[in-house]
Short mmCIF file of C-alpha atoms in Angstrom, two decimals:
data_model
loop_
_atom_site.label_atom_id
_atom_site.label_comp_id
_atom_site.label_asym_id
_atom_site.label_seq_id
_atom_site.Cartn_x
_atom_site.Cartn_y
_atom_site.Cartn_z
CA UNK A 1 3.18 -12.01 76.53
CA UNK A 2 1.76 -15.10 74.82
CA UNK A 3 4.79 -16.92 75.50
CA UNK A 4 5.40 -16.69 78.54
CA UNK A 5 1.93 -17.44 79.10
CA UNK A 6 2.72 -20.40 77.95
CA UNK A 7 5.25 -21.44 79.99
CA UNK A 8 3.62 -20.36 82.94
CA UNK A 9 0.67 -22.59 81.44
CA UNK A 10 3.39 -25.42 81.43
CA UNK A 11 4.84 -25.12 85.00
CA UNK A 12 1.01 -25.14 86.25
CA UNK A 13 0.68 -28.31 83.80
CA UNK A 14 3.73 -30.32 85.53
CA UNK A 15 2.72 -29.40 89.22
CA UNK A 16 -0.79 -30.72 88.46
CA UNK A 17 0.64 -34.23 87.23
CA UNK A 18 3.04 -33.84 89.57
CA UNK A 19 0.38 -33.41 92.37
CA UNK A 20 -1.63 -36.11 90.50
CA UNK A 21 1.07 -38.64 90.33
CA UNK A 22 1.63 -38.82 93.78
CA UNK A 23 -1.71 -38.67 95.17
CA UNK A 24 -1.37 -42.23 95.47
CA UNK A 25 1.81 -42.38 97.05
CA UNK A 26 0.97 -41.37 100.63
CA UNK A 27 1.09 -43.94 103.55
CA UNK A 28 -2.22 -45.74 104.44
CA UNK A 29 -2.98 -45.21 108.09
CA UNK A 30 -2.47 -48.18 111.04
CA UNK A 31 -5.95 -49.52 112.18
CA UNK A 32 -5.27 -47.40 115.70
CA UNK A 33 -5.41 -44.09 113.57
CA UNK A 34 -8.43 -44.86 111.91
CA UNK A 35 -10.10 -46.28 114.73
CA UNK A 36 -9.10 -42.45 116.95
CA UNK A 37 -10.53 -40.54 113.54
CA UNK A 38 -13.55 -42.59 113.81
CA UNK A 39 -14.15 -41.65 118.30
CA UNK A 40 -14.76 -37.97 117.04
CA UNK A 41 -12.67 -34.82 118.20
CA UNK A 42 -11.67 -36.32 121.15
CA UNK A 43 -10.61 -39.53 119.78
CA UNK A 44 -8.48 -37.32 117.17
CA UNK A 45 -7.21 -35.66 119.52
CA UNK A 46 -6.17 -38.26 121.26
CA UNK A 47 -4.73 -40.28 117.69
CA UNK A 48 -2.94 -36.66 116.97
CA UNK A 49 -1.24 -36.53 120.42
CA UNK A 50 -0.05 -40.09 120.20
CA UNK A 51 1.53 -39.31 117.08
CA UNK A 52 3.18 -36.94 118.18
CA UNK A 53 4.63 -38.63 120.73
CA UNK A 54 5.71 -41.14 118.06
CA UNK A 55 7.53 -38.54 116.06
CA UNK A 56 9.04 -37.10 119.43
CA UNK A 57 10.22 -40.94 119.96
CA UNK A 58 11.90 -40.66 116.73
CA UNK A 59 13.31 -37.68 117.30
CA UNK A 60 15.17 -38.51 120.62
CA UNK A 61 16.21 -41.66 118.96
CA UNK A 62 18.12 -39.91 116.34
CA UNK A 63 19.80 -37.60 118.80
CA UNK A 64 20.61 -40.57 121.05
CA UNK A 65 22.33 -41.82 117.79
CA UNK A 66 24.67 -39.10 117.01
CA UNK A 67 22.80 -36.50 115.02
CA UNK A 68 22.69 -34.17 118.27
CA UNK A 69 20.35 -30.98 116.71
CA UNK A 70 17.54 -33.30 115.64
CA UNK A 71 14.65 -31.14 115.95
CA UNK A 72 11.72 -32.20 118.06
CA UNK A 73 8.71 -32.39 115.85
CA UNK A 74 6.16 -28.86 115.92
CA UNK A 75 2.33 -29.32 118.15
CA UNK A 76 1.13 -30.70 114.99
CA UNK A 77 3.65 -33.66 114.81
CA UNK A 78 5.41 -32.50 111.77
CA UNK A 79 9.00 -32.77 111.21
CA UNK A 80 11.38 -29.73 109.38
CA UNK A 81 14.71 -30.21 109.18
CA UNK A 82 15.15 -26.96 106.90
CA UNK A 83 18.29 -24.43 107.64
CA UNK A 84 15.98 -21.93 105.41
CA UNK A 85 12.47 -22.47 106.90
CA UNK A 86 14.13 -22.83 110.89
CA UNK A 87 17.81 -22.93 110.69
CA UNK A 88 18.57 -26.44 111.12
CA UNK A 89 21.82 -27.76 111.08
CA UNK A 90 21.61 -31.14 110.46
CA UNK A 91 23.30 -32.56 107.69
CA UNK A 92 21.19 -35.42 106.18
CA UNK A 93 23.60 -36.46 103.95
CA UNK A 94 26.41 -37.43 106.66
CA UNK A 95 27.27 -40.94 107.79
CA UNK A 96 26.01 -39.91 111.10
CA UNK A 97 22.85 -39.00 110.09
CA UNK A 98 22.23 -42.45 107.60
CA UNK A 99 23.24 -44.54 110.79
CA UNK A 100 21.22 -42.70 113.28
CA UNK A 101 18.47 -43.69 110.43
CA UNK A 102 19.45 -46.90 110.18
CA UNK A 103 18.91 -46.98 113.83
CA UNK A 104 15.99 -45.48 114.70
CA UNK A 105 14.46 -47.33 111.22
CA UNK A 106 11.63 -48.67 113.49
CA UNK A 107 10.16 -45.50 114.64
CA UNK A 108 10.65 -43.27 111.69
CA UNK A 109 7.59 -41.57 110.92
CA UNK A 110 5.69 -42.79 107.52
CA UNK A 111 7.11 -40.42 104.52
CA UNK A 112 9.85 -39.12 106.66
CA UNK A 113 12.44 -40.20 103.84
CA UNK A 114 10.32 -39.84 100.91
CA UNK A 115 10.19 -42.42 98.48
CA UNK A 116 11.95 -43.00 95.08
CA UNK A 117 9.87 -41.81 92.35
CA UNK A 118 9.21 -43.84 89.36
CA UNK A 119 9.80 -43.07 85.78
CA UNK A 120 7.41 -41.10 84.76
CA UNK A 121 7.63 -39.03 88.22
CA UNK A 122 11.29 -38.33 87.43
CA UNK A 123 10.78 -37.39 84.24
CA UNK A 124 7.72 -34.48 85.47
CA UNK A 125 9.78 -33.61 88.35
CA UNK A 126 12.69 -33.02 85.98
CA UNK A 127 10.37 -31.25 83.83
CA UNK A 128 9.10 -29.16 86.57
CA UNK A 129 12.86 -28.20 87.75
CA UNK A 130 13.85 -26.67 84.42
CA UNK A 131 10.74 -24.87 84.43
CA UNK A 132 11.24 -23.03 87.96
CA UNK A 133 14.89 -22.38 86.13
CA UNK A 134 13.83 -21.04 82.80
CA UNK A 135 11.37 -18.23 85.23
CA UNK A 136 14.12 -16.92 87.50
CA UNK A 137 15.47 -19.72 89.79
CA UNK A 138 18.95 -20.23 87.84
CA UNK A 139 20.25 -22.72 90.84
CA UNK A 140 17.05 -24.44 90.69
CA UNK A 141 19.09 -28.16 91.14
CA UNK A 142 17.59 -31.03 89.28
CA UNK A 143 16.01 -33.83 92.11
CA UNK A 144 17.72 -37.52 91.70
CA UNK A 145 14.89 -40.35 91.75
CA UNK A 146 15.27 -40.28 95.99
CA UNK A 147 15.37 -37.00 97.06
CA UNK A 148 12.43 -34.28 97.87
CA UNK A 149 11.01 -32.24 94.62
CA UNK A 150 11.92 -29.02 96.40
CA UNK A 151 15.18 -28.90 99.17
CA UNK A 152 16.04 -25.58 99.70
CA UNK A 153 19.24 -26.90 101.51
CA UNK A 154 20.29 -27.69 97.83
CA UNK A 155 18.76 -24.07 96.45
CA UNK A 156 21.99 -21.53 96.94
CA UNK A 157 20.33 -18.34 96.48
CA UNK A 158 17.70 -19.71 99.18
CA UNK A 159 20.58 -18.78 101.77
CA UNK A 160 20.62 -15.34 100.83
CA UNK A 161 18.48 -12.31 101.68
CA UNK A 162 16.08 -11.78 98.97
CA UNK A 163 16.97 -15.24 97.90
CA UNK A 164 14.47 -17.29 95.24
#
């Protein structure tokens, strides 16, 4: 029991740096955000709903450019592009999707493609992948420097009823 105590001591370890790492990493806000968080609820409300509308922007721009089932963003502006979570189809490795990326560049929402981890990330997120394998998750893939910590597009047995 002590050893897998452990080990479940060391998966909590490398999702805390993991979390701590790339605390930092998030997008700063424009001054127009800032200045709706700083009218109160209705000024939020206002900064959320023009946000949205950027994402929805986005969205139309990347089915105008040949990735037809884009999703539109959810009420909170939020993107998934998940076939687990809400069976999306899109492929965002195809050539279509990377130009329609390409072309919408401008109006892609801040951390919409991630960004490349350094080093030291890479090495806890690698760290953190063979964990999840060693406690159940055999198809657990290991991330590359570019792509999201967890993609359940790239998890096989996420597919599957029962799956994970």
């Amino acid at each position: 029991m002590a050893g897998k105590t452990r080990v479940v001591g060391a998966c909590v370890t490398v999702v805390v740096a993991l979390v701590a790492i790339t605390a930092g990493c998030g997008g700063t806000r424009s001054g127009g955000e800032k200045a709706a968080a700083s009218e109160g609820l209705t000024g939020a409300a206002s900064g959320a709903a023009s946000a949205r509308a950027r994402v929805v922007k986005f969205a139309e721009c990347m089915r105008r450019n040949g990735v037809s089932a884009f999703p539109d963003p959810d009420a909170a502006g939020a993107l998934t592009i998940d076939a687990v979570a809400n069976g999306s189809s899109v492929d965002t490795s195809s050539a279509s999707f990377k130009h329609a990326l390409g072309a919408c560049k401008g109006l892609e929402p801040s951390g919409f493609t991630g960004h490349q981890r350094t080093p030291q990330e890479q090495k806890a997120a690698l760290e953190f992948a063979q964990c999840v394998r060693d406690n159940g998750v055999r198809d657990f893939p290991d991330p590359s420097v570019s792509q999201p910590l967890v993609d359940t597009n790239r998890i096989p047995s996420a597919a599957t009823p029962g799956g994970i």
